[in-house]
Amino acid sequence: MNTLNVPEIFGSLVFNNDVMHERLPKETYEALHECIDNNKPLTLDIAQAVASAMKTWAVEKGATHFTHWFQPMTGITAEKHDSFIVPVGDGKVIMDFSGKELIRSEPDASSFPSGGLRATFEARGYTAWDPTSFAFIKDKTLCIPSIFCSYGGQVLDKKTPLLRSLQALNKQAMRVINALGNPTGATHVSATVGGEQEYFLIDRDVYNQREDLKLTGRTLFGAKPPKGQEMEDHYFGTIKPRVKAFMDDLDIELWKLGIYAKTEHNEVAPAQHELAPIFSDTNTATDQNQLTMEIMKTVAIKHNLACLIHEKPFAGVNGSGKHNNWSVTTNTGVNLFDPGKTPAENTIFLVFLAAVVKGVDEYQDLLRVSVASPGNDHRLGGDEAPPAIVSMYLGDELGAVVDAIEHDESFEPMEKAVMKSGVKVIPRFDKDTSDRNRTSPFAFTGNKFEFRMLGSSASLSSPNIVLNTMLAEELSQMATILETAKTLDEAEIMAQQLVSDYLKDHGRIIFNGNNYSEEWVKEAERRGLLNLKTSADAVPAYLAEKNIALFEKHKIYSREELESRYEISLENYCKVLHIEALTMTEMVKKDIYPAVCEYMGMLAKTINEKTQVCECLKCESEKDLLMKLSKNADELYSKTKALEEQLSKAEHDYDIKSQADYYRDVISESMASLRESADTLEAITASDFWPFPTYTDILNSVV
Ligand code: ADP
Ligand code: MG
């Protein structure tokens, strides 16, 4: 075993188990883990001892401040720094940090989105230490992962419901496992997640010249470049030196934070890349992904690059997603999604598989809403991304097992074929029993499910809350039946019956074909699957009675908390579109229109001058171009005026759903139409006059 230890080589900024083991008194360390492992409340004594060790460690590492680091509904993280210094009289100050400060903090909650949960005058909100995730140091500040709730105890963040969903999953999974005799010897079940992250890297000077990228994260204008991704020469291509330098730096920054970035490669679109970390427990993975996105942006700045994490920064080339690899494991190390060598005989695996199939079918609307964002609307259903329709891919081998169960037939295991390259010197190896399906939104990939609908900027929390809760629900239904069995044999027979019933009843959600095809859209409709194209269509799923019942039953969200999420999501949808539309009108008025006028002026001047030289010079090309420019400039002008009028009407207080519908139907249509005129003008305006870097300039800005 190689013992080169990453934290020892690169340094560590995480207050992890090793550090705690080394620095906490033995009793405190054990008491802390007793609480974490068994989900028991922590005492102030333990917190006091942890706080003291944390402070000493952090100060030794150069930290001067601390903050509760939390994830409000803004989609990004929040922090409010306090320094460690405390006055001790006589004008002296010391560095101190108490257990109370570790446990809770009280940021002003009134400026975070609450969706009506908290009136503005009731500003009190609390953050509370989450001891199940590790504290870390960033910018000389000790960051303490925390939850965030209102004075009345309502959830104002993304972490609390995630932790609740993990609790619910544990409870229901253990019921099923116990009812089946607990062959794994488990006492606890949890979900693991590996989040693959896509992003674009462009030169910062180019980025700074684009108002749209700076204000909205995506280009709102841009004519199609002569060369986009047609040649398929970027995917896995050689990594350019500047990008490589960025990736190397990024890896080290992430490793120091205990985020084990493993794979980095070029993605399909020019200037697009991907990072995949080693998976971990869901809570850690979610915190770490949030941190990864932040660190990517700051490391990019150091390299004079801009890292774009928007779902669709450029029209016409691939957008960026995030793949949520998800599995469920016992504390004895058994992955419950691992089919083993003989899946057809692996009852526990089949029970969990059937529960996922039923869950994905029954809660497809919630899975869709869990990935809904205005940015992702541009991506889902685009050529390169899964459609807005949720379906599952199981692969050939598992598909055959499911088929056999559905048709009450026996299953013949497939033989592993040997891969032959036709070149003798190349070693032979076993092929996988199933190919991959890159088009599926929810694919079984050997021993985990890969949910691929997430947008690149999304927090991992929302989709995992839904995944864990829907699975908890299906398992609870199974457990209630299995627990009535008098013997283990009877439980086994009941389990097989349940698996068979679930797969027969919910087989419509399984689709192994090409999800990008037009035929699938029709076929899905025939199967009665949902196709919620935009966020405005998807968000109302939060308020469907079956979904409220689900979340209330498992104590994830109350009805009010769901109503608040509904409000916040739709409000966010309207705000994003509003800002984008305003950015467009401003770019047209301040830059595009003046530039086109100047170019037209130059052409008109040329025509005049040429005609003065000789009447015989007809200036046909200049006139033709001038006419085209003038026609499109007029259109640009009138479309801008129209959009401005529509925007002024949008701000009146309709109810939030009709407002979102208005943005979807009216504003986004007008934005698309305005863009068309501007892009036409870009294609016929001389480069010297065009006010912004073009798609070619941007996508090839890093050399
Ligand atoms: P690909 O999607 O290219 O096939 P991999 O199979 O290597 O890539 O894994 C992709 C991601 O899935 C990685 O982040 C990896 O850590 C994660 N992963 C692997 N196994 C699990 C698991 N059991 N649970 C959660 N994530 C996992
Ligand atoms: Mg993947």
Coordinates of N, CA and C and ligand atoms in Angstrom, one line a residue, residues 196 323 438 450, ligand 2:
E196 N -20.2 15.4 -10.8 CA -19.3 15.8 -11.9 C -19.7 17.2 -12.3
H323 N -23.5 16.1 -13.1 CA -24.1 14.8 -13.0 C -24.0 14.3 -11.5
R438 N -25.6 7.7 -23.0 CA -25.3 9.1 -22.5 C -26.5 10.0 -22.6
E450 N -27.0 7.7 -12.1 CA -26.4 9.0 -12.5 C -27.6 9.8 -13.0
Ligands
MG2 MG -21.1 11.3 -15.9

